[in-house]
CSV table of C-alpha atoms in Angstrom, one decimal:
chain,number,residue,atom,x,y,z
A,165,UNK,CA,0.0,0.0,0.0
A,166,UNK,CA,1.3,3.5,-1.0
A,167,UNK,CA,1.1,6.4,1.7
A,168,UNK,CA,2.1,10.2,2.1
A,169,UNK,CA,3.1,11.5,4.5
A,170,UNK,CA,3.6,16.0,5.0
A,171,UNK,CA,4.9,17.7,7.8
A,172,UNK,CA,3.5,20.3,9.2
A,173,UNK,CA,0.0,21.3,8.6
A,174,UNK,CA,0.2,25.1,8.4
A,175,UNK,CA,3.4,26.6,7.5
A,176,UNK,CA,4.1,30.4,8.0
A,177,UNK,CA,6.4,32.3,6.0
A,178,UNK,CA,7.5,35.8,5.2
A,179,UNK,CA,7.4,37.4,1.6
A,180,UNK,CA,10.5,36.8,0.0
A,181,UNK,CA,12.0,34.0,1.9
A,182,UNK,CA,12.3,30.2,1.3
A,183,UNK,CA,9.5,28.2,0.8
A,184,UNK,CA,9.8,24.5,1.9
A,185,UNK,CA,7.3,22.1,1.8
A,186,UNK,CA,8.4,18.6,3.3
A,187,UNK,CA,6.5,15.4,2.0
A,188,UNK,CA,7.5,11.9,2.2
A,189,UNK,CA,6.2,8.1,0.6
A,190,UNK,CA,6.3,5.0,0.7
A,191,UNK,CA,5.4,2.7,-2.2
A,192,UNK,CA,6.9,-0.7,-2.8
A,193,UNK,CA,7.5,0.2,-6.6
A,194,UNK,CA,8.5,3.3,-8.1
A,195,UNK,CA,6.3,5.7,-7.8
A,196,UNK,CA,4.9,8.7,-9.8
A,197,UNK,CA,5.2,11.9,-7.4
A,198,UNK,CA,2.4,15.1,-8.0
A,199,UNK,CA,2.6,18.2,-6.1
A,200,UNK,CA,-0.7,20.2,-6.4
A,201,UNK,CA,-1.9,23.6,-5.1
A,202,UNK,CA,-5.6,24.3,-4.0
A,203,UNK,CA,-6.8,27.5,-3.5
A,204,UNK,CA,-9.9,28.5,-1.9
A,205,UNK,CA,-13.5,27.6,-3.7
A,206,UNK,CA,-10.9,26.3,-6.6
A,207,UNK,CA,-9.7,22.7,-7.0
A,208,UNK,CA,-6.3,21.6,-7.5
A,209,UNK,CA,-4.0,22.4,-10.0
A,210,UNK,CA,-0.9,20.8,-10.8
A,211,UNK,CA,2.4,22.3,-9.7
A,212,UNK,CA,4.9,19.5,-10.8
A,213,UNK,CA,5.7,16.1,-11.3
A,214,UNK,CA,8.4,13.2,-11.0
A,215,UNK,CA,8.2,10.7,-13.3
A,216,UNK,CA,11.8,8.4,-13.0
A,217,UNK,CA,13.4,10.9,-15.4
A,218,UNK,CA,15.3,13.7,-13.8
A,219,UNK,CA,15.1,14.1,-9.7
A,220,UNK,CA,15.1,17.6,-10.0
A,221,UNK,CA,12.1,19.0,-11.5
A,222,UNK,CA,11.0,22.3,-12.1
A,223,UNK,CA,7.5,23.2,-12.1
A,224,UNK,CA,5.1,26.6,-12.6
A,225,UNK,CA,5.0,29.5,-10.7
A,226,UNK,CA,8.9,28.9,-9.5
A,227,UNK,CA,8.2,25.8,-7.4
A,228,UNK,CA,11.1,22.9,-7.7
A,229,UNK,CA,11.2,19.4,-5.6
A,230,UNK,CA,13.8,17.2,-5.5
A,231,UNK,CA,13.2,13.4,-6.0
A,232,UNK,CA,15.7,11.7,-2.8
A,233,UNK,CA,14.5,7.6,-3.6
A,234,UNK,CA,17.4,7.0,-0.4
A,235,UNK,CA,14.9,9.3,2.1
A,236,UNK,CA,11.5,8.4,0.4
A,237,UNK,CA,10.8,12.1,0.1
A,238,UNK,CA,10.0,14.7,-2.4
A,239,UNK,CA,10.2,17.7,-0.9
A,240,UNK,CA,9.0,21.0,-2.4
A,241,UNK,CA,10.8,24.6,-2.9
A,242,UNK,CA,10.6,28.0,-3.7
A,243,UNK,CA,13.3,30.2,-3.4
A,244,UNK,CA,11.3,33.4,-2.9
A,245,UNK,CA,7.8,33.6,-1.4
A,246,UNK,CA,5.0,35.8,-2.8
A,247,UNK,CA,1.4,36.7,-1.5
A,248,UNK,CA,-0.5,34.8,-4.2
A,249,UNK,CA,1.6,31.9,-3.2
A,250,UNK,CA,-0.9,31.5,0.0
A,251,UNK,CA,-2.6,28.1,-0.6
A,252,UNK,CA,-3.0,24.8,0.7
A,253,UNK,CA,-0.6,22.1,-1.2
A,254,UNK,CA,-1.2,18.4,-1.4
A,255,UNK,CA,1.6,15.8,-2.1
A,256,UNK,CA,0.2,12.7,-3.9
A,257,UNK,CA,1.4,9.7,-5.1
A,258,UNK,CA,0.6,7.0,-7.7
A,259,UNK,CA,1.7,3.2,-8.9
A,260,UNK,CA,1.4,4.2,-12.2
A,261,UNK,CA,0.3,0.7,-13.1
A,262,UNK,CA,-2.2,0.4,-11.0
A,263,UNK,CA,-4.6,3.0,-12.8
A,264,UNK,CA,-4.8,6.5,-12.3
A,265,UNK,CA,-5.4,6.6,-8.1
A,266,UNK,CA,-4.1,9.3,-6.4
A,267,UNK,CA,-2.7,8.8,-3.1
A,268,UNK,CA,-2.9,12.5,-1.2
A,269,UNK,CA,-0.7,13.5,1.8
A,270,UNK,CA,-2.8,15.9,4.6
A,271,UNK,CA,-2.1,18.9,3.0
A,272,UNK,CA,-0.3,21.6,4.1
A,273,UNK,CA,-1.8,25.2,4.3
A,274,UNK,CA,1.2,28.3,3.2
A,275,UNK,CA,0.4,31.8,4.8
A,276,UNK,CA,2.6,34.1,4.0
A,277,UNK,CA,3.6,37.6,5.9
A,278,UNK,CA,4.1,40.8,4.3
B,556,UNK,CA,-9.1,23.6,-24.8
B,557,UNK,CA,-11.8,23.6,-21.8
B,558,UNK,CA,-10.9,22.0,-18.5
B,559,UNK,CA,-12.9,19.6,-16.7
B,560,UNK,CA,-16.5,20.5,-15.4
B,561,UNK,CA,-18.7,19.7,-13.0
B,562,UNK,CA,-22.0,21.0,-12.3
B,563,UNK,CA,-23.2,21.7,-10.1
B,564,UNK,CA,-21.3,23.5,-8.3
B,565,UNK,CA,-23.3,24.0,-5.0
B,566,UNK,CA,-25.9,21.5,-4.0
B,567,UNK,CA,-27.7,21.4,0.1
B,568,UNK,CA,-29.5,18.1,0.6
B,569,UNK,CA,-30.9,16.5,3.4
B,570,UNK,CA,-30.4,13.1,5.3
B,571,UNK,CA,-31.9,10.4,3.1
B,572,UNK,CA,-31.9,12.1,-0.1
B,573,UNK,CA,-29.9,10.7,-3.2
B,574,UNK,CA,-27.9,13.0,-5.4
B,575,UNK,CA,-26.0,13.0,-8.7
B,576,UNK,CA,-23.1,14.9,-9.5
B,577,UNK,CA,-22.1,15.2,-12.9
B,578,UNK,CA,-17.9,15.6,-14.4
B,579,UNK,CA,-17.2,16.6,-18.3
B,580,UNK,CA,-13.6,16.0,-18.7
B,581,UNK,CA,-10.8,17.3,-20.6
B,582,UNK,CA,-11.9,16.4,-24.6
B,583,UNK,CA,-9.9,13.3,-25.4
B,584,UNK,CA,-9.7,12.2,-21.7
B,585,UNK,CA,-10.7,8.8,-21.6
B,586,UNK,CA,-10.4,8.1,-17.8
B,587,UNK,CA,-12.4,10.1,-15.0
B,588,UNK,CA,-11.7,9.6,-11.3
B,589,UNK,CA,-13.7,10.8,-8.0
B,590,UNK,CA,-12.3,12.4,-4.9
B,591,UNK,CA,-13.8,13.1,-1.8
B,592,UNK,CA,-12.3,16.2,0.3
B,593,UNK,CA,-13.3,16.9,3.8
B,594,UNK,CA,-11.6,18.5,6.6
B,595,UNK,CA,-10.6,15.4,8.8
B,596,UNK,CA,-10.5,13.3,6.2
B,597,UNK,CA,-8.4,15.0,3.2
B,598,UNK,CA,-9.0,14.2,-0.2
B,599,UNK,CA,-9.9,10.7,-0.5
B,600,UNK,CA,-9.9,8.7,-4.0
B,601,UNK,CA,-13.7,6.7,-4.5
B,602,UNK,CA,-12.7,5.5,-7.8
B,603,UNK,CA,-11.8,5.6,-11.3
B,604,UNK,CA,-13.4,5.0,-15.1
B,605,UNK,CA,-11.9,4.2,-18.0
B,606,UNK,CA,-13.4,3.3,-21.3
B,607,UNK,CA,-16.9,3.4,-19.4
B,608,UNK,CA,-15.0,0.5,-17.2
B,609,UNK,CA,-14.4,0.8,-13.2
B,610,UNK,CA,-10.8,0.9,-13.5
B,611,UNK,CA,-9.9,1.6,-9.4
B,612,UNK,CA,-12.2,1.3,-6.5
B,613,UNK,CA,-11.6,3.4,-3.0
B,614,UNK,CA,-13.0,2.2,0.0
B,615,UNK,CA,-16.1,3.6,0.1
B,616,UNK,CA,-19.6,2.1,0.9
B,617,UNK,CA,-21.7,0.6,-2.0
B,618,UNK,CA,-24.4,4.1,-1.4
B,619,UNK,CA,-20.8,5.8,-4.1
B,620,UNK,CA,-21.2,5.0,-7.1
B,621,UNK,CA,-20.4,5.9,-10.5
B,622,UNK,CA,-20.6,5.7,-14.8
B,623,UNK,CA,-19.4,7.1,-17.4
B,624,UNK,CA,-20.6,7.5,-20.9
B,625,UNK,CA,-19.4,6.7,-24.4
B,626,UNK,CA,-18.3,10.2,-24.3
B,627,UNK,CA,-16.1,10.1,-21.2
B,628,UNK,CA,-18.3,12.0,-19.1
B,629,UNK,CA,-19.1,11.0,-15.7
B,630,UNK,CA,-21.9,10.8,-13.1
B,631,UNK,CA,-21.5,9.6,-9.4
B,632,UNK,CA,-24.5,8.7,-7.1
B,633,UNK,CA,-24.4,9.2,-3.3
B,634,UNK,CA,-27.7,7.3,-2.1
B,635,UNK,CA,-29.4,7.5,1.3
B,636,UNK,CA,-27.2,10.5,2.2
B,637,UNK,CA,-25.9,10.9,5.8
B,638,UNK,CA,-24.5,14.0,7.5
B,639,UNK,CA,-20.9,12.8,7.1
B,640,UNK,CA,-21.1,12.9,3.4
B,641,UNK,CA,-21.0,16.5,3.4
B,642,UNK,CA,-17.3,17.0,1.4
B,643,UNK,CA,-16.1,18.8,-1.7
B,644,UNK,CA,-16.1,16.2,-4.3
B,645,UNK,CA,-13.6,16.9,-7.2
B,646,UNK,CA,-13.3,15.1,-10.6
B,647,UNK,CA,-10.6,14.9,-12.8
B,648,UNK,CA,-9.6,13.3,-15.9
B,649,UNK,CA,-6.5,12.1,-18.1
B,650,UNK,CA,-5.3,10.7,-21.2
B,651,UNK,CA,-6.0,7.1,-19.4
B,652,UNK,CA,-2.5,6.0,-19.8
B,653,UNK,CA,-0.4,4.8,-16.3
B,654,UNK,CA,3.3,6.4,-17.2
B,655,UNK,CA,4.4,9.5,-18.1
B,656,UNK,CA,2.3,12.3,-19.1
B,657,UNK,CA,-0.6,10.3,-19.8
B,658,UNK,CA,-1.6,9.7,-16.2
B,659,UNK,CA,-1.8,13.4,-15.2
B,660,UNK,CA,-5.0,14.1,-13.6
B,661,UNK,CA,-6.4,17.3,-14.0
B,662,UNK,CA,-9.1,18.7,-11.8
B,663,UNK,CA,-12.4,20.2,-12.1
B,664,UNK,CA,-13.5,23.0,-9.7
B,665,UNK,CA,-15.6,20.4,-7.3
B,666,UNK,CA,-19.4,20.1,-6.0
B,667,UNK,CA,-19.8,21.5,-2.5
B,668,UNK,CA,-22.3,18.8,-1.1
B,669,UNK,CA,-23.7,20.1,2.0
B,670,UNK,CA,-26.3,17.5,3.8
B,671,UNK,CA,-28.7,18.8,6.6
């Protein structure tokens, strides 16, 4: 059975520093990796995505996350925060071969301070 | 190209009740899946159609359930409604593949199912 796992619920950050999201699996095969964003009334939109090619990947609005297969985790990052980047973000997980089901860590909910 | 939809958007029912919820995906999406989002729950998959087929199954009581059409749109049923059923629930579709790019899921706005 696959599970995710994100630390911290709420995170709190100030405009213009680092963002880090921490998220961690477990799957007994290689996994596909998602990070989405949700923002109020709104449902989720991808971020990014690791798919076994390169462990550093680079998604929209400046977010990166870093495939570790030795720590199970897929953290994500963004250098520099900005107010629009307030939102809750999910990290999921999939088998891939086992059909499209997601596998959603709790979320995590950004604030950020002026 | 349109994203997915799903109407409709806001629904209040009450204990007992049935209701349908409806999910247009992506054009040439061929697989449709069903989430449940709730506050102490988190999103939870209920399942996933491909090619009209159940493809995936969450572990949800027999009153879920779902179809989809020859045109890849989707319907899900929540009979005999109870208070706990009260959730967001968000579709989303994809290319139907399992690797790569064709197992993206993209997500429709949600249903806001409030039961009283």
């Amino acid at each position: 059975a696959q599970s995710v796992t994100q630390l911290g619920s709420h995170v709190s950050v100030s405009e213009g520093a680092l963002v880090l999201l921490r998220c961690n699996y477990s799957s007994s095969v290689p996994p596909y990796l998602f990070w989405y964003v949700q923002y109020p009334n709104q449902g989720l939109q991808l971020l990014l995505k690791y798919t076994s090619a390169a462990t550093l990947v680079k998604g929209i609005n400046g977010f990166e996350a870093e495939f570790k297969k030795s720590e199970t985790s897929f953290h994500l990052t963004k250098p520099s925060a900005h107010m629009s980047d307030a939102a809750e973000y999910f990290c999921a997980v999939t088998r891939g071969a086992a059909g499209n089901k997601l596998t959603f860590g709790g979320g995590t909910r950004v604030l950020v301070k002026p | 190209k349109a994203g997915v939809t799903q109407t409709p958007r806001y629904l209040i029912k009450t204990r007992g009740q049935q209701v349908t919820l409806s999910c247009s995906p992506i054009s040439g999406h061929r697989s449709v899946s069903w989430y449940q989002q709730t506050p102490g729950q988190g999103l939870q998959f209920l399942f996933e159609y491909f090619s009209e087929t159940q493809r995936n199954k969450g572990n949800f009581p027999g009153r879920f359930s779902g179809r989809q059409f020859s045109n890849s749109r989707s319907e899900m049923n929540v009979s005999t409604l109870e208070l706990g059923d009260s959730a967001l629930y968000l579709c989303a579709s994809s290319l139907g593949g399992t690797s790569g790019s064709h197992n993206e899921q993209f997500f429709g706005p949600g249903t806001r199912l409030t039961v009283l």
